[in-house]
mmCIF file of C-alpha atoms and ligand atoms in Angstrom:
data_model
loop_
_atom_site.group_PDB
_atom_site.id
_atom_site.type_symbol
_atom_site.label_atom_id
_atom_site.label_comp_id
_atom_site.label_asym_id
_atom_site.label_seq_id
_atom_site.Cartn_x
_atom_site.Cartn_y
_atom_site.Cartn_z
ATOM 1 C CA MET A 1 39.148 62.203 -50.953
ATOM 2 C CA LYS A 2 36.842 60.105 -49.752
ATOM 3 C CA ILE A 3 34.021 61.755 -47.629
ATOM 4 C CA VAL A 4 31.576 61.159 -44.824
ATOM 5 C CA VAL A 5 28.410 63.168 -44.841
ATOM 6 C CA LEU A 6 26.680 62.566 -41.170
ATOM 7 C CA THR A 7 23.603 64.492 -41.118
ATOM 8 C CA GLY A 8 20.855 65.501 -38.332
ATOM 9 C CA SER A 9 17.216 66.090 -38.963
ATOM 10 C CA SER A 10 14.732 64.653 -39.652
ATOM 11 C CA HIS A 11 13.126 66.642 -41.901
ATOM 12 C CA LYS A 12 13.869 64.825 -45.145
ATOM 13 C CA ALA A 13 12.917 67.607 -47.582
ATOM 14 C CA GLY A 14 14.445 70.524 -44.623
ATOM 15 C CA THR A 15 16.475 73.061 -44.353
ATOM 16 C CA SER A 16 20.063 71.399 -43.353
ATOM 17 C CA SER A 17 18.962 68.925 -45.776
ATOM 18 C CA LEU A 18 19.127 71.225 -48.563
ATOM 19 C CA LEU A 19 22.956 72.206 -47.652
ATOM 20 C CA ALA A 20 23.806 68.568 -47.757
ATOM 21 C CA GLU A 21 22.409 67.915 -50.740
ATOM 22 C CA ARG A 22 24.074 71.276 -52.585
ATOM 23 C CA PHE A 23 27.524 69.986 -50.632
ATOM 24 C CA ILE A 24 27.036 66.590 -51.855
ATOM 25 C CA GLU A 25 26.624 67.693 -55.623
ATOM 26 C CA GLY A 26 29.451 69.971 -55.207
ATOM 27 C CA ALA A 27 31.940 67.599 -53.723
ATOM 28 C CA LYS A 28 30.994 64.849 -56.417
ATOM 29 C CA GLU A 29 31.435 67.475 -59.314
ATOM 30 C CA SER A 30 35.270 67.732 -58.265
ATOM 31 C CA GLY A 31 35.958 63.985 -58.406
ATOM 32 C CA HIS A 32 35.129 63.540 -54.267
ATOM 33 C CA GLU A 33 33.645 60.050 -53.030
ATOM 34 C CA VAL A 34 30.522 60.957 -50.792
ATOM 35 C CA TYR A 35 29.275 58.574 -48.416
ATOM 36 C CA ARG A 36 25.915 59.978 -46.721
ATOM 37 C CA PHE A 37 24.760 58.938 -42.923
ATOM 38 C CA ASP A 38 21.127 60.390 -42.191
ATOM 39 C CA ALA A 39 21.635 59.598 -38.341
ATOM 40 C CA ALA A 40 17.889 60.746 -37.927
ATOM 41 C CA PHE A 41 16.947 57.786 -39.525
ATOM 42 C CA LYS A 42 19.653 54.964 -38.462
ATOM 43 C CA ASN A 43 19.453 53.048 -34.896
ATOM 44 C CA ILE A 44 22.009 54.889 -32.711
ATOM 45 C CA HIS A 45 22.144 53.878 -29.118
ATOM 46 C CA PRO A 46 23.572 57.097 -26.885
ATOM 47 C CA CYS A 47 26.841 56.354 -25.343
ATOM 48 C CA ILE A 48 26.715 55.177 -21.957
ATOM 49 C CA ALA A 49 30.293 55.853 -20.795
ATOM 50 C CA CYS A 50 30.491 52.185 -19.609
ATOM 51 C CA ASP A 51 34.183 52.055 -20.789
ATOM 52 C CA LYS A 52 33.713 48.349 -21.950
ATOM 53 C CA CYS A 53 35.350 50.135 -25.192
ATOM 54 C CA LYS A 54 38.639 51.296 -23.801
ATOM 55 C CA CYS A 55 38.300 53.741 -26.738
ATOM 56 C CA GLY A 56 38.679 51.673 -29.533
ATOM 57 C CA GLU A 57 40.653 48.599 -27.855
ATOM 58 C CA ASN A 58 37.122 46.199 -27.214
ATOM 59 C CA LEU A 59 33.664 46.821 -29.741
ATOM 60 C CA CYS A 60 31.108 48.558 -27.978
ATOM 61 C CA VAL A 61 28.388 47.235 -25.917
ATOM 62 C CA PHE A 62 25.751 48.430 -28.570
ATOM 63 C CA GLN A 63 25.451 46.698 -31.963
ATOM 64 C CA ASP A 64 23.469 49.316 -33.778
ATOM 65 C CA SER A 65 24.321 51.529 -36.859
ATOM 66 C CA MET A 66 27.211 52.556 -36.165
ATOM 67 C CA ALA A 67 28.506 49.185 -37.361
ATOM 68 C CA GLU A 68 27.517 51.177 -40.605
ATOM 69 C CA LEU A 69 28.553 54.090 -40.130
ATOM 70 C CA SER A 70 32.310 53.870 -37.634
ATOM 71 C CA PRO A 71 34.274 51.952 -40.890
ATOM 72 C CA ARG A 72 33.428 54.831 -43.216
ATOM 73 C CA LEU A 73 34.359 57.403 -40.322
ATOM 74 C CA ILE A 74 37.664 55.577 -39.950
ATOM 75 C CA GLU A 75 38.231 55.692 -43.856
ATOM 76 C CA ALA A 76 37.724 58.813 -44.779
ATOM 77 C CA ASP A 77 39.274 61.535 -45.472
ATOM 78 C CA LEU A 78 36.663 64.471 -44.155
ATOM 79 C CA ILE A 79 33.669 64.458 -41.953
ATOM 80 C CA ALA A 80 30.997 66.730 -42.447
ATOM 81 C CA PHE A 81 28.455 68.072 -40.149
ATOM 82 C CA VAL A 82 25.455 68.907 -41.013
ATOM 83 C CA THR A 83 22.771 69.834 -38.641
ATOM 84 C CA PRO A 84 19.560 72.161 -37.716
ATOM 85 C CA LEU A 85 20.470 74.585 -34.277
ATOM 86 C CA TYR A 86 18.443 72.983 -31.499
ATOM 87 C CA TYR A 87 19.179 74.809 -28.273
ATOM 88 C CA TYR A 88 21.984 76.774 -29.767
ATOM 89 C CA GLY A 89 23.596 73.309 -30.274
ATOM 90 C CA PRO A 90 23.699 70.148 -32.589
ATOM 91 C CA SER A 91 20.172 68.285 -32.459
ATOM 92 C CA ALA A 92 19.882 64.866 -30.547
ATOM 93 C CA GLN A 93 20.500 63.258 -33.630
ATOM 94 C CA ILE A 94 23.868 64.207 -34.779
ATOM 95 C CA LYS A 95 24.782 64.016 -31.084
ATOM 96 C CA ALA A 96 24.389 60.492 -30.857
ATOM 97 C CA PRO A 97 27.216 59.127 -32.990
ATOM 98 C CA ILE A 98 29.648 61.644 -32.112
ATOM 99 C CA ASP A 99 29.354 60.471 -29.182
ATOM 100 C CA ARG A 100 29.556 57.039 -29.927
ATOM 101 C CA PHE A 101 33.302 58.338 -31.899
ATOM 102 C CA TYR A 102 34.383 57.150 -28.333
ATOM 103 C CA GLY A 103 34.164 53.685 -28.875
ATOM 104 C CA ILE A 104 36.775 54.713 -31.733
ATOM 105 C CA ASP A 105 38.323 57.396 -30.558
ATOM 106 C CA ASN A 106 41.939 56.151 -30.985
ATOM 107 C CA MET A 107 41.113 55.108 -35.208
ATOM 108 C CA LEU A 108 39.751 59.048 -34.937
ATOM 109 C CA ARG A 109 41.795 61.136 -33.489
ATOM 110 C CA GLY A 110 45.255 62.607 -34.096
ATOM 111 C CA ALA A 111 44.043 60.603 -37.719
ATOM 112 C CA GLY A 112 44.455 64.009 -39.640
ATOM 113 C CA LYS A 113 41.034 64.398 -40.825
ATOM 114 C CA LYS A 114 39.625 67.538 -42.057
ATOM 115 C CA ALA A 115 36.546 68.701 -41.060
ATOM 116 C CA VAL A 116 33.029 70.935 -42.542
ATOM 117 C CA LEU A 117 30.486 72.483 -40.207
ATOM 118 C CA LEU A 118 26.934 73.544 -41.969
ATOM 119 C CA VAL A 119 23.676 74.209 -39.743
ATOM 120 C CA THR A 120 20.582 76.023 -40.527
ATOM 121 C CA GLY A 121 18.594 78.009 -37.478
ATOM 122 C CA THR A 122 16.062 80.205 -37.438
ATOM 123 C CA ASN A 123 17.707 82.587 -35.635
ATOM 124 C CA ASN A 124 19.409 85.434 -37.339
ATOM 125 C CA ARG A 125 21.308 87.453 -34.245
ATOM 126 C CA GLU A 126 25.320 87.647 -34.529
ATOM 127 C CA TRP A 127 25.299 85.532 -31.727
ATOM 128 C CA ALA A 128 23.142 82.518 -32.830
ATOM 129 C CA MET A 129 25.647 80.193 -33.928
ATOM 130 C CA LYS A 130 28.684 80.883 -31.050
ATOM 131 C CA GLY A 131 27.982 77.471 -29.238
ATOM 132 C CA ILE A 132 27.585 75.115 -32.032
ATOM 133 C CA VAL A 133 30.926 76.686 -33.764
ATOM 134 C CA GLY A 134 32.319 77.055 -30.470
ATOM 135 C CA ASN A 135 31.813 72.976 -29.610
ATOM 136 C CA TYR A 136 32.686 71.892 -33.245
ATOM 137 C CA THR A 137 35.884 74.009 -32.893
ATOM 138 C CA GLU A 138 37.092 72.098 -29.450
ATOM 139 C CA ALA A 139 36.230 69.414 -30.767
ATOM 140 C CA LEU A 140 38.122 68.948 -33.697
ATOM 141 C CA GLN A 141 41.065 70.706 -31.302
ATOM 142 C CA TYR A 142 40.897 67.635 -29.374
ATOM 143 C CA LEU A 143 40.585 65.293 -32.502
ATOM 144 C CA GLN A 144 43.561 67.157 -34.470
ATOM 145 C CA TRP A 145 41.729 67.674 -37.685
ATOM 146 C CA GLN A 146 41.696 70.904 -39.421
ATOM 147 C CA ASP A 147 38.898 72.442 -40.348
ATOM 148 C CA CYS A 148 38.321 73.621 -43.959
ATOM 149 C CA GLY A 149 35.065 75.717 -43.918
ATOM 150 C CA GLN A 150 31.283 76.299 -42.731
ATOM 151 C CA VAL A 151 28.177 77.275 -43.494
ATOM 152 C CA LEU A 152 25.914 78.804 -40.641
ATOM 153 C CA ALA A 153 22.832 79.636 -42.164
ATOM 154 C CA LYS A 154 21.149 81.892 -39.905
ATOM 155 C CA GLY A 155 17.345 82.812 -40.413
ATOM 156 C CA CYS A 156 16.065 79.781 -41.902
ATOM 157 C CA CYS A 157 13.156 78.007 -40.387
ATOM 158 C CA THR A 158 11.670 76.149 -43.280
ATOM 159 C CA ARG A 159 12.865 74.896 -46.456
ATOM 160 C CA GLU A 160 11.267 78.397 -48.390
ATOM 161 C CA ASP A 161 13.458 80.854 -45.899
ATOM 162 C CA ILE A 162 16.505 78.915 -46.925
ATOM 163 C CA GLU A 163 15.641 78.396 -50.954
ATOM 164 C CA LYS A 164 15.672 82.919 -50.311
ATOM 165 C CA THR A 165 19.037 82.715 -49.421
ATOM 166 C CA ASP A 166 22.694 82.221 -51.033
ATOM 167 C CA TYR A 167 23.776 79.426 -48.106
ATOM 168 C CA PRO A 168 22.870 76.502 -50.356
ATOM 169 C CA GLN A 169 25.068 78.184 -53.130
ATOM 170 C CA GLN A 170 27.559 78.181 -50.162
ATOM 171 C CA ALA A 171 27.350 74.679 -49.252
ATOM 172 C CA TYR A 172 28.013 73.821 -53.226
ATOM 173 C CA LEU A 173 30.839 76.055 -53.568
ATOM 174 C CA LEU A 174 32.398 74.348 -49.716
ATOM 175 C CA GLY A 175 31.925 70.853 -51.761
ATOM 176 C CA LYS A 176 33.562 72.162 -55.048
ATOM 177 C CA GLY A 177 36.029 73.360 -53.464
ATOM 178 C CA LEU A 178 37.703 70.627 -51.196
HETATM 179 C C1 FMN B 1 13.785 71.128 -31.244
HETATM 180 C C2 FMN B 1 14.055 72.943 -31.398
HETATM 181 C C3 FMN B 1 15.275 73.159 -30.886
HETATM 182 C C4 FMN B 1 15.610 74.299 -32.059
HETATM 183 N N1 FMN B 1 16.546 75.647 -31.555
HETATM 184 C C5 FMN B 1 16.417 76.301 -31.999
HETATM 185 C C6 FMN B 1 17.508 77.353 -31.496
HETATM 186 O O1 FMN B 1 18.283 77.156 -30.617
HETATM 187 N N2 FMN B 1 18.381 78.166 -32.800
HETATM 188 C C7 FMN B 1 17.778 78.457 -33.947
HETATM 189 O O2 FMN B 1 17.852 79.523 -34.568
HETATM 190 N N3 FMN B 1 16.463 77.533 -34.217
HETATM 191 C C8 FMN B 1 16.339 76.621 -33.251
HETATM 192 N N4 FMN B 1 15.495 75.997 -33.926
HETATM 193 C C9 FMN B 1 14.766 75.826 -35.320
HETATM 194 C C10 FMN B 1 15.465 74.801 -36.478
HETATM 195 O O3 FMN B 1 16.650 75.233 -36.227
HETATM 196 C C11 FMN B 1 15.063 75.334 -37.805
HETATM 197 O O4 FMN B 1 13.740 75.443 -37.872
HETATM 198 C C12 FMN B 1 15.763 74.346 -38.559
HETATM 199 O O5 FMN B 1 16.158 75.484 -39.929
HETATM 200 C C13 FMN B 1 15.449 73.182 -38.902
HETATM 201 O O6 FMN B 1 15.910 72.380 -39.991
HETATM 202 P P1 FMN B 1 15.524 71.127 -40.421
HETATM 203 O O7 FMN B 1 14.930 71.578 -41.832
HETATM 204 O O8 FMN B 1 17.035 70.482 -41.260
HETATM 205 O O9 FMN B 1 15.353 70.355 -39.778
HETATM 206 C C14 FMN B 1 15.250 74.568 -33.290
HETATM 207 C C15 FMN B 1 13.961 73.297 -33.487
HETATM 208 C C16 FMN B 1 13.130 72.850 -32.974
HETATM 209 C C17 FMN B 1 12.334 71.556 -33.397
#
């Protein structure tokens, strides 16, 4: 499979980056082709809803790093969303390219793609990931994509925290088992 790993943290050696690394390791071991896009280190303007793109009929008015990501998304079989939890949702860094899916919506929606979700957050309460999982599930329902698994790393504020858990191993096994 062709896999796009879309990350949303500014911490190059942070918690979600560790999940991304382990997921990629597993996926590559199983023979998948992986392209990683670290949104925090790219130039992506938020969607301004001008609707000039008409959901993919025309080019977006912003010519930025989406020019690099969009063709990868269109050809991908699976997209891995990897983000820290920010106020119980995805980080702004990953939300910007997700909202820009609008500019190629007609090439993504109903295209039979798969997805996985990997999240890290400090809170370890039972309810802590409900919002982000709900957002992901509804987006997949709209896009008509299939969920292939989730790693919800609760109670992980720092790299030191997550290294003491089996969440990185869960990420590896998720990639390996695709
Ligand atoms: C702006 C901001 C908002 C955050 N919001 C939450 C939150 O809503 N729930 C939570 O459990 N942790 C929250 N955190 C903690 C991070 O999710 C946590 O430290 C995570 O491990 C950081 O991941 P990273 O190292 O990949 O950047 C927040 C951190 C920041 C900086």
